[in-house]
PDB file of C-alpha atoms and ligand atoms in Angstrom:
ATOM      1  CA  UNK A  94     -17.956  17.117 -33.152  1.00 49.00           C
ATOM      2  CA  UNK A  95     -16.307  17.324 -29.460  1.00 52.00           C
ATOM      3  CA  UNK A  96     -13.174  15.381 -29.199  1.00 52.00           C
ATOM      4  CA  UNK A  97     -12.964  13.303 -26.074  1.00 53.00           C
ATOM      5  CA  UNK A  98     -10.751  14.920 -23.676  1.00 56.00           C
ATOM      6  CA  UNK A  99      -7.547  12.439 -22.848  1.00 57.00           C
ATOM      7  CA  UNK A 100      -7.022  11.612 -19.362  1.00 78.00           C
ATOM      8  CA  UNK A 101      -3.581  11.892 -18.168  1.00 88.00           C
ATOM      9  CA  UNK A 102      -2.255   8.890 -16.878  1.00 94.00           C
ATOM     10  CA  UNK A 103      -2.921   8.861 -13.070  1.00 95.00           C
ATOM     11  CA  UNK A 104      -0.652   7.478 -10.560  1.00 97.00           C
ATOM     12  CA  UNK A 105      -1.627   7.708  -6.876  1.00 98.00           C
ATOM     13  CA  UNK A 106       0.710   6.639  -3.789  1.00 98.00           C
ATOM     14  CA  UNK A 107      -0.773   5.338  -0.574  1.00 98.00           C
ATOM     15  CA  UNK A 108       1.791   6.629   2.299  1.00 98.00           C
ATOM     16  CA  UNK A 109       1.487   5.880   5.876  1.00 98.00           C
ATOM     17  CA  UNK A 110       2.816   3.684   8.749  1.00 98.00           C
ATOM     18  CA  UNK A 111       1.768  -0.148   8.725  1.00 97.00           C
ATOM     19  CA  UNK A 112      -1.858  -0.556   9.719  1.00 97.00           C
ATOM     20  CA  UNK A 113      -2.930   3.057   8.724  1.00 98.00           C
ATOM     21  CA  UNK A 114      -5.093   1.734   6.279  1.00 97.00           C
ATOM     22  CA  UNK A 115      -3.366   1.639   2.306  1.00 98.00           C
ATOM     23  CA  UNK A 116      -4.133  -1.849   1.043  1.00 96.00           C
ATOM     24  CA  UNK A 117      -7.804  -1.168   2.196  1.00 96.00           C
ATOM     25  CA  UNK A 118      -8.419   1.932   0.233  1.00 97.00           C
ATOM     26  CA  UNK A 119      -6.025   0.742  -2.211  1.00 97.00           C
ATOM     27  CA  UNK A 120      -8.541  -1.913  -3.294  1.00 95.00           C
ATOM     28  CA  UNK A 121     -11.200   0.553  -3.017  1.00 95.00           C
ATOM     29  CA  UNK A 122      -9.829   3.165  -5.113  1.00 96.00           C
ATOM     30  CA  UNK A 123      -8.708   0.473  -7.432  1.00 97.00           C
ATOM     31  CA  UNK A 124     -12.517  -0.585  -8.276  1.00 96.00           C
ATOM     32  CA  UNK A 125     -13.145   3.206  -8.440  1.00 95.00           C
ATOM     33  CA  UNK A 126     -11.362   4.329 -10.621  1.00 95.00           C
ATOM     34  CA  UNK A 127     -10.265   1.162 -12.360  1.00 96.00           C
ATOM     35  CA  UNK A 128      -6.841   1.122 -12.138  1.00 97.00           C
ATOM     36  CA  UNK A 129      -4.492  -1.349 -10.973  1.00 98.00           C
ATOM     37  CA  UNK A 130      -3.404  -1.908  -7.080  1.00 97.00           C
ATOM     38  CA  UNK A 131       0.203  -2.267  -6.839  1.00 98.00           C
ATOM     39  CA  UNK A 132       1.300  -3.721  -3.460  1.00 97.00           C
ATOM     40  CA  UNK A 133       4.710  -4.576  -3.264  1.00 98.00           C
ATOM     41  CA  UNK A 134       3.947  -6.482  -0.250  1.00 96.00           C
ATOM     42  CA  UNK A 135       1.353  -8.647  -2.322  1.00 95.00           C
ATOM     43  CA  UNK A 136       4.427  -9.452  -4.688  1.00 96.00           C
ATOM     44  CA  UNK A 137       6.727 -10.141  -1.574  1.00 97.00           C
ATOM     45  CA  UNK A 138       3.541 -12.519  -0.246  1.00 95.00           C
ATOM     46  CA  UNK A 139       3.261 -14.255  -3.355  1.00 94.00           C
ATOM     47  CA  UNK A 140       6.827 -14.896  -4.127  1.00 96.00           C
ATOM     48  CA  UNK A 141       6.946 -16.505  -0.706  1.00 95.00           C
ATOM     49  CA  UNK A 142       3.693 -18.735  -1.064  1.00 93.00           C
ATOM     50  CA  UNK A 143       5.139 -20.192  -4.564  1.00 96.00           C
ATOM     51  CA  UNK A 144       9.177 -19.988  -2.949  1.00 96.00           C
ATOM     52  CA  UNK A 145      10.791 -18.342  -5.387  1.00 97.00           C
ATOM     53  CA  UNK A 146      14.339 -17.040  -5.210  1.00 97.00           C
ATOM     54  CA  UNK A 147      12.633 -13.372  -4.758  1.00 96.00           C
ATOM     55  CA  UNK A 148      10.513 -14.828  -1.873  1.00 96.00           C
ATOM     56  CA  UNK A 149      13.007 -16.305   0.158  1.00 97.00           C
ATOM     57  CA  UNK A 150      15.202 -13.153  -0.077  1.00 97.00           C
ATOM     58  CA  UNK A 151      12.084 -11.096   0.943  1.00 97.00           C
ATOM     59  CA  UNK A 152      10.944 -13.357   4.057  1.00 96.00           C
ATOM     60  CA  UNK A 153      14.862 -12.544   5.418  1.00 96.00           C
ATOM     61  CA  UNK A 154      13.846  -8.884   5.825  1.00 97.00           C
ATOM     62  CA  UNK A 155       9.747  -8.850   6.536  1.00 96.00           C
ATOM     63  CA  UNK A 156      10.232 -11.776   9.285  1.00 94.00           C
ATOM     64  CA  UNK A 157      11.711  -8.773  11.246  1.00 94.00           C
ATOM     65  CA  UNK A 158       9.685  -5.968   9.987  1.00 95.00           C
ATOM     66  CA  UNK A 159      13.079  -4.757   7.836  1.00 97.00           C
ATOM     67  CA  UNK A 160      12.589  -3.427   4.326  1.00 98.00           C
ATOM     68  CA  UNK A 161      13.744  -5.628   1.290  1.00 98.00           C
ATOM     69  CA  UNK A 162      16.509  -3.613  -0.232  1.00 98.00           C
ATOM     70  CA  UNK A 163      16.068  -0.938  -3.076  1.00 98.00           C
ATOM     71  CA  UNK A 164      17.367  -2.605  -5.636  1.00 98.00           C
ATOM     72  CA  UNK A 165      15.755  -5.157  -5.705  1.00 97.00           C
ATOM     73  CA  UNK A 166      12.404  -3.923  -4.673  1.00 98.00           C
ATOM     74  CA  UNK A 167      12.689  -0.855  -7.426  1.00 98.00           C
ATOM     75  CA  UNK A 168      13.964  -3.436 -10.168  1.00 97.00           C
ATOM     76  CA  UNK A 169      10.302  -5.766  -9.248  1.00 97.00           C
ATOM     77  CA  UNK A 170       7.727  -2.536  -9.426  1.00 98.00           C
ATOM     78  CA  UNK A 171       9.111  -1.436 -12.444  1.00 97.00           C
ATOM     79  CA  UNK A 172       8.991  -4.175 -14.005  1.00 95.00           C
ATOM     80  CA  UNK A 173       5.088  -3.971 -13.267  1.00 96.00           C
ATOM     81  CA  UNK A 174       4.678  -0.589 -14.155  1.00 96.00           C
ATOM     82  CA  UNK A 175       6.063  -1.718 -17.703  1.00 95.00           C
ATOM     83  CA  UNK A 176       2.571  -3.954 -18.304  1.00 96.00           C
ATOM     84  CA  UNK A 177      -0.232  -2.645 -20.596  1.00 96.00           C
ATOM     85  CA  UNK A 178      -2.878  -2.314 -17.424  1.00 97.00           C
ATOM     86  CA  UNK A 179      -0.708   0.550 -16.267  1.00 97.00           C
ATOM     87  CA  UNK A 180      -1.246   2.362 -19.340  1.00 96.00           C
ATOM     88  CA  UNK A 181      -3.575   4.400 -17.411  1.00 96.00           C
ATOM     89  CA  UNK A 182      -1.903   5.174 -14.665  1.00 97.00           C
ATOM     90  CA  UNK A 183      -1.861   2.754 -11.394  1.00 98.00           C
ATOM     91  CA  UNK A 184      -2.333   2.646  -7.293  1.00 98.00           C
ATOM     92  CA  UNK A 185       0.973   2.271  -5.469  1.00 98.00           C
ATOM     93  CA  UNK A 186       0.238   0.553  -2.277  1.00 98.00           C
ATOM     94  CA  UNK A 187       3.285   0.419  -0.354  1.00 98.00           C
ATOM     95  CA  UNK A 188       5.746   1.272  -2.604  1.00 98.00           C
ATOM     96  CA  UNK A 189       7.555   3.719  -2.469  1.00 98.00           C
ATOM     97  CA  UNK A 190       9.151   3.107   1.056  1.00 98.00           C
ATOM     98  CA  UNK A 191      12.335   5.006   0.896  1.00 98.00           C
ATOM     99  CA  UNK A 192      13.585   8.109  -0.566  1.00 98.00           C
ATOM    100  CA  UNK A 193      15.922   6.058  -3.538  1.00 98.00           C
ATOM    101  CA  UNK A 194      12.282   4.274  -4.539  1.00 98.00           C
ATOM    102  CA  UNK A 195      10.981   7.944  -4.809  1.00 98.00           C
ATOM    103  CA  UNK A 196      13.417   9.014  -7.032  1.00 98.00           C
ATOM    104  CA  UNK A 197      13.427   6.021  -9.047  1.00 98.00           C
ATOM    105  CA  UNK A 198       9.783   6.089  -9.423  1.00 98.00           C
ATOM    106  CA  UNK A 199       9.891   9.640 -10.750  1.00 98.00           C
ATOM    107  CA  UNK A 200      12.582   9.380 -12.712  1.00 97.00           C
ATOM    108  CA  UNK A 201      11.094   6.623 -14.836  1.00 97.00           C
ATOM    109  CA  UNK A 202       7.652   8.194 -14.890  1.00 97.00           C
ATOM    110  CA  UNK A 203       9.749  11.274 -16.324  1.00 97.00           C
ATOM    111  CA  UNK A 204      10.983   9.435 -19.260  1.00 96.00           C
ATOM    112  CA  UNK A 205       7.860   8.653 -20.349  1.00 95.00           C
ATOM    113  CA  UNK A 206       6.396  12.542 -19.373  1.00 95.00           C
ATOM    114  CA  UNK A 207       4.283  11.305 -16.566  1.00 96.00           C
ATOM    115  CA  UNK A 208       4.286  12.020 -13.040  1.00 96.00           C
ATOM    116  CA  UNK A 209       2.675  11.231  -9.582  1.00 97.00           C
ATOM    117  CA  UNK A 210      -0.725  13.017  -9.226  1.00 95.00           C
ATOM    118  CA  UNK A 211      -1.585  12.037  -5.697  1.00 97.00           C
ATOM    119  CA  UNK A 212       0.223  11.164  -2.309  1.00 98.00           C
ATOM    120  CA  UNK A 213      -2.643  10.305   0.222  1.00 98.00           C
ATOM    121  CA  UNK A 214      -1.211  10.497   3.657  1.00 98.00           C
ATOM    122  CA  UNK A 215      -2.823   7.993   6.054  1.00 98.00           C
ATOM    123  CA  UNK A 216      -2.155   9.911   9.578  1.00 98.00           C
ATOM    124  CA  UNK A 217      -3.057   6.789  12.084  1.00 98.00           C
ATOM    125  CA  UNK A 218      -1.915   7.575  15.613  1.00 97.00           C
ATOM    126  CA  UNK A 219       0.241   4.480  16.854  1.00 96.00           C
ATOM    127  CA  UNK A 220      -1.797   3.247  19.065  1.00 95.00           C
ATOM    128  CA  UNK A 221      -4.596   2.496  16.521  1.00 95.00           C
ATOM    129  CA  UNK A 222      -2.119   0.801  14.254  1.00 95.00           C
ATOM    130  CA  UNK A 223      -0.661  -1.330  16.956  1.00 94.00           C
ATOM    131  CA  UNK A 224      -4.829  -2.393  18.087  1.00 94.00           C
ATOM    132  CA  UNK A 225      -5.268  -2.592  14.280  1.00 95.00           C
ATOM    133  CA  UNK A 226      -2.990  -4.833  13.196  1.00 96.00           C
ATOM    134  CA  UNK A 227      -3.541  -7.395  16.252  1.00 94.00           C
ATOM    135  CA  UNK A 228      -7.106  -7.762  14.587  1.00 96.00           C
ATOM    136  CA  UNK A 229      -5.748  -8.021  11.164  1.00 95.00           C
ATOM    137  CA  UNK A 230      -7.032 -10.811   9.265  1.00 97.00           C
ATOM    138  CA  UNK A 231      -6.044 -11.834   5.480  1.00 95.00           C
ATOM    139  CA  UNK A 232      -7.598 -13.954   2.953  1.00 95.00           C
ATOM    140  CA  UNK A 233      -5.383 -16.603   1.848  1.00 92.00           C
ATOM    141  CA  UNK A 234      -6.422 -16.436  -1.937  1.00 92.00           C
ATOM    142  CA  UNK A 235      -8.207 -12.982  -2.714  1.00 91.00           C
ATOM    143  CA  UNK A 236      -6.272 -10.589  -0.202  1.00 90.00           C
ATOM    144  CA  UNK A 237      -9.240  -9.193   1.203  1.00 92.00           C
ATOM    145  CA  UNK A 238      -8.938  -7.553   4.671  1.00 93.00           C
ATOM    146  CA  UNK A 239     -10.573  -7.865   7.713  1.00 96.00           C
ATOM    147  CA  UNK A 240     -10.072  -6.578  11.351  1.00 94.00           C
ATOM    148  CA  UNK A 241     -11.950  -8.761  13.856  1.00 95.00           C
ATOM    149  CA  UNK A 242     -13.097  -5.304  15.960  1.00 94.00           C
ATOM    150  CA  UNK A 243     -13.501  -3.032  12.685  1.00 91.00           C
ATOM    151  CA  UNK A 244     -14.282  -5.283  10.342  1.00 92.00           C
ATOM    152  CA  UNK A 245     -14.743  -8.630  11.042  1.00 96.00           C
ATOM    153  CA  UNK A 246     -16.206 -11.394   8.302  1.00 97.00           C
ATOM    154  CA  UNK A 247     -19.824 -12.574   8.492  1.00 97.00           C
ATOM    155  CA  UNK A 248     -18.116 -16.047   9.176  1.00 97.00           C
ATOM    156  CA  UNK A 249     -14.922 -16.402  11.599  1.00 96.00           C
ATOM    157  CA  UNK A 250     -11.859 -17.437   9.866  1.00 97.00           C
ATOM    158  CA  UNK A 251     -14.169 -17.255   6.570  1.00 97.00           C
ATOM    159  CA  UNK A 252     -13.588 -14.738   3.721  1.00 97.00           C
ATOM    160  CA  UNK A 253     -16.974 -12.655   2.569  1.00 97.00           C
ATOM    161  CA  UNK A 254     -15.469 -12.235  -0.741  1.00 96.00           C
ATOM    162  CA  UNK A 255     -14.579 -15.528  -2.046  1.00 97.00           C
ATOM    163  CA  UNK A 256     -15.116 -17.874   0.797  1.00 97.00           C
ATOM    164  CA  UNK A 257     -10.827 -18.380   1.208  1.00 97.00           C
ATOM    165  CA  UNK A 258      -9.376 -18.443   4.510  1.00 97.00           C
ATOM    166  CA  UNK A 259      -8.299 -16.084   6.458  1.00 97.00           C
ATOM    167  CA  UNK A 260      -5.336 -15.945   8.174  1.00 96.00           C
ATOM    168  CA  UNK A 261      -2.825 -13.753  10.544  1.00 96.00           C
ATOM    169  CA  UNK A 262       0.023 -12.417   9.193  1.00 94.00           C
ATOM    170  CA  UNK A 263       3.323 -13.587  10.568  1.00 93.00           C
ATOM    171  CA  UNK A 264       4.896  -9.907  10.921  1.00 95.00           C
ATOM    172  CA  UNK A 265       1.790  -8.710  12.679  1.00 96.00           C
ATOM    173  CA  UNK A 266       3.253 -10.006  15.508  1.00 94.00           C
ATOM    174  CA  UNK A 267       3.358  -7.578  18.186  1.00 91.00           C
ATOM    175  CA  UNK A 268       7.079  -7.375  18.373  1.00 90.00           C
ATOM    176  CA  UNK A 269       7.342  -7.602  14.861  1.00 94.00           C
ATOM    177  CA  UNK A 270       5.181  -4.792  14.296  1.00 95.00           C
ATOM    178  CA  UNK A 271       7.216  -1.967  16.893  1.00 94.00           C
ATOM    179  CA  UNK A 272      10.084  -2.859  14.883  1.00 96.00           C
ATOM    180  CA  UNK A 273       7.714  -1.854  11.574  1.00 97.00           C
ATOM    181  CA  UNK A 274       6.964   1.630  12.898  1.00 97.00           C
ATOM    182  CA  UNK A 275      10.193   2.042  13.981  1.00 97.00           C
ATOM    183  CA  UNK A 276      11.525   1.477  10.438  1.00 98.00           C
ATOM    184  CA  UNK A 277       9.014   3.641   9.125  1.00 98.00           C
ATOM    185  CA  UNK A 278       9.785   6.704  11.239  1.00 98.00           C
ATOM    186  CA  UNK A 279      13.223   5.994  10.260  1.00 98.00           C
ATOM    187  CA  UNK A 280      13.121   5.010   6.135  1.00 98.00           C
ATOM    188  CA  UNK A 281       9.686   6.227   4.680  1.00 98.00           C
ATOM    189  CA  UNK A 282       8.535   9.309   7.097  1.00 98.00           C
ATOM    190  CA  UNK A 283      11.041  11.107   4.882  1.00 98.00           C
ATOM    191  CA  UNK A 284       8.928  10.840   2.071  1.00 98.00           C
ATOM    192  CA  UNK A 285       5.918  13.035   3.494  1.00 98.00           C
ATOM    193  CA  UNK A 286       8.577  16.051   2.992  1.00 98.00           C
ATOM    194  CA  UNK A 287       9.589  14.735  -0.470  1.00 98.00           C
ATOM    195  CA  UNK A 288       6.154  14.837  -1.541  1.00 98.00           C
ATOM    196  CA  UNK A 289       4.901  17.828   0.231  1.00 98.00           C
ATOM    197  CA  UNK A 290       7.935  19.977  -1.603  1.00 98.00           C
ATOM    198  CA  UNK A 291       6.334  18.478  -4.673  1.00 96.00           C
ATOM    199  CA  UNK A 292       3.174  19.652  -4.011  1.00 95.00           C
ATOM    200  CA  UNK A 293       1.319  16.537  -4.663  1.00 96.00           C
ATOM    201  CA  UNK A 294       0.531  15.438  -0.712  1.00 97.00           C
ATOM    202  CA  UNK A 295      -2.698  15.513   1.106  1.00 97.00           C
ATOM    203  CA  UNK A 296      -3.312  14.537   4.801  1.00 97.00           C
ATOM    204  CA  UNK A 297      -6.283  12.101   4.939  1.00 98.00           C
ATOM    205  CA  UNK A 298      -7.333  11.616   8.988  1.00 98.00           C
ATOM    206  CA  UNK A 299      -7.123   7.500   8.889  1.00 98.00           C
ATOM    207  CA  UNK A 300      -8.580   7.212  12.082  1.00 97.00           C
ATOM    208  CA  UNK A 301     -12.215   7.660  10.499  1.00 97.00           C
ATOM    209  CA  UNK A 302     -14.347   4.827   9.519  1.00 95.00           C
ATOM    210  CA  UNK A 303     -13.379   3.477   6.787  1.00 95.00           C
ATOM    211  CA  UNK A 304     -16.507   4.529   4.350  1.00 96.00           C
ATOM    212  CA  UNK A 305     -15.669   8.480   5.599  1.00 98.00           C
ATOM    213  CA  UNK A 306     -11.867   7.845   4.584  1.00 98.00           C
ATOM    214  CA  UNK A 307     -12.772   6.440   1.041  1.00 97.00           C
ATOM    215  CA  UNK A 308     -14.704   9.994   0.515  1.00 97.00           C
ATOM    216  CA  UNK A 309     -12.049  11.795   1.769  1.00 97.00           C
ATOM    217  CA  UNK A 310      -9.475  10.176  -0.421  1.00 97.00           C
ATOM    218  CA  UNK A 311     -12.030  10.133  -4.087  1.00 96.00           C
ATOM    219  CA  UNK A 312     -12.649  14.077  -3.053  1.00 95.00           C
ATOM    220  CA  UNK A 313      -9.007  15.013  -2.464  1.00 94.00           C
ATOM    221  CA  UNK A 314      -8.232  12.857  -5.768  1.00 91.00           C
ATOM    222  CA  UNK A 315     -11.074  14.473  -7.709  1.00 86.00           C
ATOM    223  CA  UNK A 316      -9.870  18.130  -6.745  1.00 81.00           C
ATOM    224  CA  UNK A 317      -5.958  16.898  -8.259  1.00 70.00           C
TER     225      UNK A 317
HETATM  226  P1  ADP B 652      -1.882  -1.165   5.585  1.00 76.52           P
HETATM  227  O1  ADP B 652      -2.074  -1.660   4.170  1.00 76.52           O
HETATM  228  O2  ADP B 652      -1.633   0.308   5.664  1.00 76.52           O
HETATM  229  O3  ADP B 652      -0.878  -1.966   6.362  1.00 76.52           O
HETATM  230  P2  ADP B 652      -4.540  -2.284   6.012  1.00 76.52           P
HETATM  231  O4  ADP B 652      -5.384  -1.717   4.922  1.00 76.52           O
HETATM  232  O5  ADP B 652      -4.125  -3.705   5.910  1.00 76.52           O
HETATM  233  O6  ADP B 652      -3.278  -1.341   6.334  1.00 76.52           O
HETATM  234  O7  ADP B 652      -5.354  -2.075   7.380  1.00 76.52           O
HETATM  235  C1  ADP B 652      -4.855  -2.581   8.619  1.00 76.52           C
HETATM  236  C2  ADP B 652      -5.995  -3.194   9.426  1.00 76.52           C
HETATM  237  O8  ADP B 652      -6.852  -2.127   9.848  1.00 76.52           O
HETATM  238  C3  ADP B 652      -6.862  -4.172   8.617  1.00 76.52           C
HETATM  239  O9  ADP B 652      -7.237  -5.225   9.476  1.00 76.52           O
HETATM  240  C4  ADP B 652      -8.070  -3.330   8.191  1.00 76.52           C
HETATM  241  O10 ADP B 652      -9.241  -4.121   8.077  1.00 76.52           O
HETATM  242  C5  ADP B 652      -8.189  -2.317   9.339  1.00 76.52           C
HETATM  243  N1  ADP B 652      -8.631  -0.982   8.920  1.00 76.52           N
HETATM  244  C6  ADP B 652      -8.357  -0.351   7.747  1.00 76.52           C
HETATM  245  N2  ADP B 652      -8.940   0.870   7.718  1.00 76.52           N
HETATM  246  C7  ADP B 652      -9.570   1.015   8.903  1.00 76.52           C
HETATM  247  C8  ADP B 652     -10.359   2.067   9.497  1.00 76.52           C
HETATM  248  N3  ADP B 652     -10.590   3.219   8.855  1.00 76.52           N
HETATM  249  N4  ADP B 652     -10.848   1.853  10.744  1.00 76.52           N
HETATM  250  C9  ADP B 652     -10.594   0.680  11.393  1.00 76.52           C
HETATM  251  N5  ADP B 652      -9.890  -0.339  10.912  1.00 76.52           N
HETATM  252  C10 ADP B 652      -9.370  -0.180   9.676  1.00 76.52           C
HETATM  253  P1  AMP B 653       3.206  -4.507   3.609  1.00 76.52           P
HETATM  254  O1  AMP B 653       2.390  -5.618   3.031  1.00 76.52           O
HETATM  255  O2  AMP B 653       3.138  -3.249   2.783  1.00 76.52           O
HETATM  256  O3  AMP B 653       2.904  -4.269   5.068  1.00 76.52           O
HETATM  257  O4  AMP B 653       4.731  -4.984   3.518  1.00 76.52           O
HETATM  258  C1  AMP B 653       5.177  -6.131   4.202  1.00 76.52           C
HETATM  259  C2  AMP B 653       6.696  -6.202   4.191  1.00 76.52           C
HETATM  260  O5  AMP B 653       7.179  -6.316   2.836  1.00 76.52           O
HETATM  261  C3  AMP B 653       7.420  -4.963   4.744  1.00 76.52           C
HETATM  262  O6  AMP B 653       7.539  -5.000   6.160  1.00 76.52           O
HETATM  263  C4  AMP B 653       8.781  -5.083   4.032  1.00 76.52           C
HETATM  264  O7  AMP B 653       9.599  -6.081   4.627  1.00 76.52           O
HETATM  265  C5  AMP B 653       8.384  -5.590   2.651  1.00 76.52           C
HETATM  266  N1  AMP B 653       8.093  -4.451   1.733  1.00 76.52           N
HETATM  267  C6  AMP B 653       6.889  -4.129   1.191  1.00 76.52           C
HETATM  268  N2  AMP B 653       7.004  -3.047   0.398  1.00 76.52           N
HETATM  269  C7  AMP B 653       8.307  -2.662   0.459  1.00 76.52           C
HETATM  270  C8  AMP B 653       9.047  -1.590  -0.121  1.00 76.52           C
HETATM  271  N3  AMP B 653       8.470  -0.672  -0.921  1.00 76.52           N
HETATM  272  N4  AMP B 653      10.373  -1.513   0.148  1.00 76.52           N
HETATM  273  C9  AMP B 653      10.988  -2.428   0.932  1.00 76.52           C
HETATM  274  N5  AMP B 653      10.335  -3.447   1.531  1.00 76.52           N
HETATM  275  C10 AMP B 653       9.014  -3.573   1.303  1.00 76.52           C
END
């Protein structure tokens, strides 16, 4: 009799400036292939809603568009990676951010002989991710995404999903969000070399509908 082949674990990181488009394949991919969606934003978000001690540290840094320092952001997706849904590997949406993430998240993959298969590279040009984000619109209790041009919801203000509410994020603030890109030019652009030199990055063209970039992504993750 055959024996079943064993999957290795498979960890995929969504890279790409704010807007380009992560948490919305994230989710996608995550139904896909049925792994988890890790969003250190999410975590952020919900720490803030239910004002814990990690939230309020958090909402110091994203009410500008600053990142939340490594240490503490490392130490929280870590932790997550540690619980039994991971076991199969897990979709990093946002996360890492900076090069010290990067080396912390392959250093503790590397303990336990595992290793990032994927880095899909959302290229969005700025423009689109400034329109994009004015439009952004967020359900309050699923996290489902919207963009009133792109995407809008059957009902205004209404999530599809689950009927929640939608609402605009604080830090997509047009202000708010130039200081973003800004401070991802400066802190996670580096990455795209970090991952090219470990041969694990492929471009994706973000600026496609949304159903086009989902094929591009499961065909480029397929071919890993
Ligand atoms: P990120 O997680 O990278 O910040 P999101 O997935 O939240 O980005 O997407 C930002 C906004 O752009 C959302 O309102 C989303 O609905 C919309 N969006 C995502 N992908 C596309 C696309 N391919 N074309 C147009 N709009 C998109
Ligand atoms: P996002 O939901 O990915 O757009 O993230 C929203 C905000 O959360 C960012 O602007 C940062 O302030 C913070 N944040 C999310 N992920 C990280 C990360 N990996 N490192 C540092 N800060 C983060």
């Amino acid at each position: 009799m055959a024996t079943p082949v064993q999957q290795e674990p498979l960890f995929i990181i969504m890279l790409g400036a704010p807007g380009a488009g992560k948490g919305t394949q994230a989710r996608m991919l995550s139904e896909a292939l049925n792994l988890p969606q890790i969003s250190s934003g999410d975590f952020f978000r919900e720490n803030l809603k239910n004002a814990t001690p990690l939230g309020l540290l958090a909402k110091q840094y994203m009410d500008t568009g600053a990142l939340v320092p490594d240490d503490v952001t490392i130490a929280m997706v870590m932790d997550r990676l540690t619980r039994p849904d991971c076991a199969n590997g897990a979709i990093l949406d946002g996360f890492p951010r900076t090069l010290p993430q990067a080396d912390a998240l392959d250093k503790s993959l590397a303990a336990k002989n595992l290793q990032v298969q994927r880095v899909a590279l959302l290229e969005v040009s700025d423009e689109a991710v400034i329109s994009r984000l004015a439009g952004r619109r967020v359900c309050r209790d699923c996290q489902a995404m919207y963009q009133v041009e792109f995407n809008p919801p059957k009902v205004e203000g209404v999530c599809d999903v689950c009927g929640g509410q939608l609402y605009q994020r604080s830090d997509d603030a047009p202000e708010t969000v130039r200081n973003r890109l800004f401070v991802y030019y400066k802190q996670t652009a580096p990455l795209v070399g970090y991952y090219f030199a470990h041969s694990v990055l492929v471009n994706i063209d973000g600026e496609q509908p949304m159903e086009k970039v989902r094929a591009d992504l499961l065909a480029a993750i397929r071919a890993a």
